[in-house]
Every structure is written in C-alpha cells, then in structure tokens.
XYZ file of C-alpha atoms in Angstrom:
344
model
C 7.824 -4.043 -31.973
C 5.859 -6.705 -33.738
C 5.435 -6.542 -37.491
C 2.565 -8.241 -39.206
C 1.250 -8.277 -42.738
C 2.519 -6.815 -45.985
C 1.179 -5.782 -49.348
C 2.667 -6.984 -52.614
C 2.315 -5.011 -55.795
C 2.229 -6.887 -59.074
C 4.589 -5.778 -61.785
C 7.924 -6.592 -63.270
C 10.833 -5.765 -61.000
C 8.592 -4.987 -58.036
C 9.194 -6.603 -54.661
C 7.399 -6.502 -51.356
C 6.211 -3.077 -50.263
C 6.391 -2.318 -46.541
C 5.268 0.829 -44.795
C 5.330 1.408 -41.049
C 3.140 4.189 -39.692
C 4.271 6.557 -36.957
C 2.698 4.442 -34.235
C 4.921 1.501 -35.093
C 2.240 -0.553 -36.844
C 2.233 -1.741 -40.424
C -0.018 0.324 -42.680
C -1.210 -0.443 -46.190
C 0.779 1.144 -48.986
C -1.214 3.555 -51.130
C -0.474 2.753 -54.778
C -1.373 6.337 -55.723
C 1.480 7.822 -53.728
C 4.100 6.664 -56.189
C 2.243 8.180 -59.160
C 2.011 11.551 -57.423
C 5.775 11.909 -57.240
C 7.696 13.385 -60.138
C 10.903 11.832 -61.367
C 14.014 13.235 -59.783
C 15.119 13.301 -56.165
C 12.940 15.462 -53.910
C 14.386 18.688 -52.642
C 15.396 18.928 -48.978
C 12.602 21.435 -48.269
C 9.831 19.027 -49.264
C 8.365 16.377 -46.968
C 7.510 13.679 -49.460
C 7.056 9.966 -49.551
C 10.305 8.181 -50.369
C 10.689 4.677 -51.771
C 13.671 2.706 -50.521
C 14.452 -0.389 -52.591
C 16.547 -2.765 -50.515
C 17.537 -5.554 -52.913
C 13.982 -5.793 -54.275
C 12.041 -5.115 -51.070
C 10.349 -1.713 -51.053
C 10.086 0.413 -47.906
C 8.127 3.661 -47.987
C 8.319 6.482 -45.484
C 8.265 10.256 -45.175
C 11.463 12.171 -45.779
C 11.047 13.915 -42.427
C 11.243 10.511 -40.770
C 14.717 9.945 -42.194
C 15.750 13.532 -41.433
C 15.441 12.828 -37.720
C 18.951 11.423 -37.980
C 20.689 13.820 -40.429
C 24.165 12.399 -39.820
C 23.204 8.986 -41.202
C 23.311 7.928 -44.843
C 19.526 7.954 -45.228
C 19.094 11.190 -43.279
C 21.619 13.132 -45.392
C 19.939 14.333 -48.604
C 23.190 14.832 -50.522
C 24.599 11.398 -49.712
C 21.265 9.653 -50.212
C 20.882 11.189 -53.676
C 23.796 9.106 -54.984
C 21.552 6.026 -54.727
C 18.559 7.589 -56.519
C 17.138 5.697 -59.522
C 14.905 7.973 -61.665
C 13.336 5.065 -63.601
C 11.632 3.732 -60.502
C 11.575 7.023 -58.578
C 13.279 5.248 -55.697
C 16.545 4.858 -53.847
C 18.192 1.522 -54.498
C 20.534 -0.177 -52.016
C 21.997 -3.589 -52.723
C 22.065 -4.511 -49.059
C 20.854 -7.193 -46.639
C 17.038 -6.980 -46.535
C 16.340 -8.641 -43.150
C 18.860 -6.335 -41.461
C 17.265 -3.242 -42.945
C 13.926 -4.116 -41.363
C 15.517 -3.447 -37.965
C 17.187 -0.257 -39.176
C 13.931 0.964 -40.731
C 12.041 0.415 -37.479
C 14.686 2.492 -35.726
C 13.925 5.466 -37.969
C 10.164 5.022 -37.535
C 10.464 5.055 -33.755
C 12.542 8.233 -33.819
C 9.524 10.442 -33.075
C 9.225 8.786 -29.659
C 12.733 9.771 -28.569
C 12.460 11.977 -25.478
C 14.346 12.532 -22.254
C 12.421 9.593 -20.789
C 12.538 7.323 -23.842
C 15.742 6.267 -25.565
C 15.320 5.001 -29.110
C 17.463 1.876 -29.422
C 18.482 -0.158 -32.416
C 17.091 -3.695 -32.196
C 18.534 -6.557 -34.206
C 15.971 -8.774 -35.995
C 16.124 -12.206 -34.355
C 16.961 -14.025 -37.605
C 19.981 -11.830 -38.437
C 23.512 -12.647 -37.191
C 25.113 -9.909 -35.109
C 28.101 -9.591 -37.448
C 25.899 -8.967 -40.492
C 23.674 -6.497 -38.636
C 26.755 -4.612 -37.457
C 28.049 -4.332 -41.032
C 24.685 -2.970 -42.205
C 24.575 -0.383 -39.420
C 28.059 0.763 -40.416
C 27.056 1.016 -44.080
C 24.070 3.238 -43.291
C 26.334 5.266 -41.021
C 24.292 4.853 -37.844
C 25.679 6.850 -34.918
C 28.531 5.057 -33.147
C 26.888 5.458 -29.732
C 23.736 3.739 -31.005
C 25.778 0.913 -32.558
C 27.744 0.468 -29.350
C 24.563 0.248 -27.271
C 23.106 -2.305 -29.671
C 26.221 -4.481 -29.500
C 26.296 -4.261 -25.710
C 22.681 -5.435 -25.585
C 23.717 -8.371 -27.779
C 26.806 -9.115 -25.676
C 28.935 -8.705 -28.784
C 32.356 -7.126 -28.426
C 34.257 -5.531 -31.277
C 37.873 -6.377 -31.906
C 39.501 -3.427 -30.183
C 43.040 -2.846 -29.021
C 43.356 -5.455 -26.247
C 46.109 -3.494 -24.511
C 44.325 -0.134 -24.434
C 43.324 -0.180 -20.753
C 46.289 -1.835 -19.072
C 47.465 -0.640 -15.652
C 50.246 1.900 -15.945
C 52.296 0.867 -12.907
C 54.126 -2.282 -11.862
C 53.577 -4.951 -10.685
C 49.867 -4.489 -11.474
C 50.542 -4.275 -15.195
C 52.475 -7.555 -15.316
C 49.921 -9.349 -13.108
C 46.994 -8.116 -15.205
C 48.698 -9.329 -18.382
C 49.428 -12.640 -16.718
C 45.837 -13.366 -15.681
C 43.739 -11.582 -18.316
C 45.795 -11.780 -21.528
C 46.831 -15.423 -22.184
C 48.357 -14.474 -25.527
C 50.778 -11.986 -23.951
C 53.397 -14.544 -22.834
C 54.160 -18.225 -22.288
C 53.601 -17.798 -18.542
C 50.198 -16.242 -19.199
C 49.240 -19.201 -21.398
C 50.286 -21.562 -18.614
C 48.128 -19.668 -16.116
C 45.193 -19.871 -18.537
C 45.636 -23.631 -18.937
C 45.726 -24.083 -15.155
C 42.642 -21.899 -14.692
C 40.613 -23.690 -17.367
C 41.650 -27.087 -16.010
C 40.580 -26.189 -12.475
C 37.257 -24.848 -13.765
C 36.571 -28.131 -15.549
C 37.572 -30.126 -12.466
C 35.253 -28.026 -10.311
C 32.357 -28.532 -12.713
C 33.078 -32.267 -12.806
C 32.998 -32.424 -8.992
C 29.667 -30.614 -9.005
C 28.232 -33.073 -11.544
C 29.599 -36.177 -9.786
C 28.107 -34.930 -6.535
C 24.631 -35.236 -8.035
C 25.037 -38.956 -8.834
C 23.300 -41.307 -6.370
C 25.946 -42.805 -4.134
C 28.176 -39.728 -4.435
C 25.619 -37.158 -3.278
C 26.234 -37.637 0.459
C 27.962 -34.344 1.239
C 29.855 -34.714 4.542
C 28.766 -31.211 5.443
C 25.142 -32.357 5.579
C 25.792 -34.799 8.388
C 28.241 -32.408 9.981
C 25.659 -29.666 10.178
C 22.986 -31.865 11.648
C 25.158 -33.765 14.122
C 26.573 -32.923 17.557
C 30.200 -33.402 16.570
C 32.798 -30.863 17.610
C 34.130 -28.414 15.033
C 37.419 -30.331 14.753
C 35.638 -33.643 14.332
C 33.338 -32.131 11.736
C 36.210 -30.666 9.718
C 38.173 -33.899 9.924
C 35.162 -35.834 8.689
C 34.503 -33.342 5.943
C 38.027 -33.603 4.616
C 37.868 -37.373 4.588
C 35.655 -36.947 1.564
C 37.810 -36.774 -1.568
C 35.319 -34.688 -3.527
C 35.248 -32.088 -0.777
C 39.056 -31.967 -0.744
C 39.132 -31.355 -4.497
C 36.400 -28.742 -4.096
C 38.471 -26.940 -1.470
C 41.530 -26.825 -3.734
C 39.421 -25.365 -6.549
C 37.947 -22.726 -4.238
C 41.414 -21.724 -3.020
C 42.472 -21.147 -6.642
C 39.296 -19.210 -7.495
C 39.727 -16.958 -4.466
C 43.405 -16.377 -5.227
C 42.610 -15.553 -8.843
C 39.801 -13.178 -7.907
C 41.840 -11.334 -5.281
C 44.950 -11.000 -7.432
C 42.919 -9.761 -10.399
C 41.168 -7.200 -8.206
C 44.540 -5.990 -6.926
C 45.905 -5.615 -10.454
C 42.767 -4.273 -12.156
C 43.184 -0.821 -13.750
C 39.747 0.287 -12.525
C 38.509 -1.142 -9.229
C 34.937 0.188 -9.597
C 34.561 -1.282 -13.077
C 35.970 -4.569 -11.812
C 33.372 -4.789 -9.029
C 30.517 -3.881 -11.385
C 31.571 -6.363 -14.062
C 28.867 -9.006 -14.420
C 31.306 -11.866 -14.902
C 33.183 -10.962 -11.734
C 29.880 -10.941 -9.867
C 29.205 -14.438 -11.205
C 32.661 -15.484 -9.959
C 31.763 -14.344 -6.446
C 28.326 -15.962 -6.522
C 29.880 -19.260 -7.643
C 32.113 -19.539 -4.565
C 29.621 -18.257 -1.977
C 27.931 -21.696 -1.432
C 31.212 -23.253 -0.314
C 31.847 -20.581 2.310
C 28.270 -20.731 3.553
C 28.730 -24.437 4.237
C 32.193 -23.979 5.709
C 31.300 -21.177 8.111
C 28.172 -22.966 9.261
C 30.430 -25.815 10.363
C 32.905 -23.493 12.055
C 30.072 -21.618 13.747
C 28.532 -24.821 15.023
C 25.172 -24.285 13.346
C 22.915 -27.313 13.246
C 20.168 -27.837 10.680
C 17.455 -30.425 10.643
C 17.041 -32.268 7.397
C 13.957 -31.107 5.549
C 13.824 -27.761 7.320
C 13.491 -24.514 5.419
C 17.085 -23.532 6.250
C 18.391 -26.900 5.070
C 16.505 -26.573 1.775
C 17.857 -23.038 1.360
C 21.441 -24.262 1.793
C 20.914 -26.999 -0.788
C 19.443 -24.540 -3.290
C 22.343 -22.178 -2.645
C 24.767 -24.932 -3.618
C 23.228 -24.965 -7.088
C 24.813 -21.571 -7.669
C 28.094 -23.430 -8.163
C 26.946 -24.028 -11.740
C 27.839 -20.384 -12.438
C 31.463 -21.514 -12.466
C 30.991 -22.531 -16.075
C 30.739 -18.826 -16.913
C 34.319 -18.379 -15.702
C 35.284 -19.942 -19.018
C 34.070 -16.762 -20.741
C 37.544 -15.258 -20.373
C 38.963 -18.123 -22.398
C 36.054 -19.394 -24.532
C 34.195 -16.811 -26.602
C 30.970 -18.833 -26.797
C 30.530 -18.655 -23.036
C 30.190 -14.885 -23.284
C 27.007 -15.374 -25.282
C 25.871 -17.908 -22.684
C 26.224 -15.260 -20.009
C 24.301 -12.780 -22.125
C 21.467 -15.209 -22.718
C 21.333 -15.962 -18.994
C 20.958 -12.280 -18.124
C 18.238 -11.835 -20.733
C 16.410 -14.852 -19.321
C 16.580 -13.307 -15.845
C 15.170 -10.050 -17.219
C 12.245 -11.917 -18.782
C 11.624 -13.799 -15.537
C 11.522 -10.795 -13.250
C 10.169 -8.098 -15.531
C-alpha cells in the first residue's frame, strides 16, 4: 500500500499526525477530533478516535480498528491503558517510528481480512528485518503473522538447530555430517570440501566465458559425426570439462546422500534451495546425454541456442553456498522475489 502526504500540527511537543482511512489511503486529520475527547482512557464500549504517539509521531485511528486484533498490545484495552498519557489524551510508546508505520497499516487493513484475503504484515522497505521483528514482538503481534512475515523476508529465527533431526541411524549421523558443520570435526571437513568444490565450479563457469576458453568440446561433439567413444574421449581431453565432471559427481553424491538422510522427504523435495541444486546440475546432464544419444545440432539453430541458454543455469550453484554463508540466503530470497515481479 502506498502512503502519500501528511499533515503537521503546530504546537510544542507535537509531531507529525498520520491517519489512514479504512480504504488504505491517507486522510487529513481533523483537528477538532482531539478537542472532542475528554481526558482519561476511553471505555471499552465506546468506539472513539485514539491518538497513538510513537516517539513524537502521532497516529490516529478508531478504537474498533485496534480491537480487530484483541490479543495484541494495542487491541487489549487493559494493557493499552498502561501507556495512556492524560495530559495529551494519547497513548505514548517510545518505540521505532518507521517500524510502526508498517504495523499501523496492518491494523488498518484488518477490515479486508476474509476467507479469500489474508491480511499480512509488510515490513517498510527502509527498516531492517531485525528491528521490525523486535517491534512486532513488543506490540505482541500474533506469532503466526510474525512467522509469515519473516518467511516472506527470508529471515530465519535462531531456533534449536537439532529439533528436526532424523531419529534413526545412520540417517541421523549422515544428516549431521552434511547439514550441521558445527556438530563435529568431520562435519566441518565436509563443509570445507563442499564450499571449495562450489567455488571451483563457479570458477570453471566464469573461465569458460573468457574468449579462448569458451570452446566447449561438447559443442563440436554435438555437431560432428564422431562416434560416441570418440566424442567422449575428445570431451575429456578438455581440462575444464574434467574439472566440471568432478564437481558434478560431488554435487550429485551430496544431493542423493542428503535426500537419503533427510528427516522429511517431501519437505526436502519442496525446499527451494534443493530445487536450485537440481537445476544447477541439469545443464551438464543435458549435454552429456545428448552426446551419448548421438544427437547432432547445427550451430545457430534453435535447439543449439536453447542448450547454450540452459548452460547459464549453472550460475545457480552459487546459491548452494546458502547452507554455509548466511548472506546467500538473502540472495536466494531476492531472486525469488525478482521472479515473482517478472511473471506476475
């Protein structure tokens, strides 16, 4: 929801006054509303205008709007009353103002919540996720709503890392070995090997784009009349292709062994990062099986262009680092959001 405009009231101790109407737009604040209210917190039976002072910024709304979520701090009359200031006839919260703008919009959109419309908490773009999470916890927003918001932001809370381990052996030991580097020295060694191979694979991909190194032996193999054995022998004369094959063998082994040891096979298949892992190795097997199958492509043909574009999917291998580098998790989240914007 876009927010535009604001009204500022002059006076000592007064800040910006914001009021969102029920349609989600920004309405002008009526200066007479404040004078109509008597000092003292309104009773729960009255639907009155309430002033929320968030570190000097004033938000005004109807009490019924806050009561849509009675289990929250603002929706609970008794808990909200502790923050009432009779001098200004307002509720004062010494909290983060930019974060509250997102929380306030959530309350204002509450009237739209139906079976077909789910009201979601949306983080203001200029607010860090950690700060917004702390503000949601302070105002006691429902845990399910907070969880959905964090999932949309690709932000994971520090939970018990060993909560969902497999219960039987050897799956439990294998899962610890490949998914929990901090669990043992052997697991750290596996993590170092995995990260090293990922970097080598990315380096091979980058070197292959340099003029003079971009002659993939599979290109000539596909378009020539060589036998399968001759084609494979020629392909493996290329050092980059040999290194690529070693990397693919490790990726396949890692993916298969993790699937075998995973505590929940369905969740493993649906996991976005595992899908990226599969997509990243598909181009290699497309090339390889085209050689084995004896397919021949003419350079410049639609099929040849398709194969070359498919090879670009190898760049997804950088997302494999997300298991070891936290920043890559955000990279994956941004990529998915970009895809959503592109297609929808």
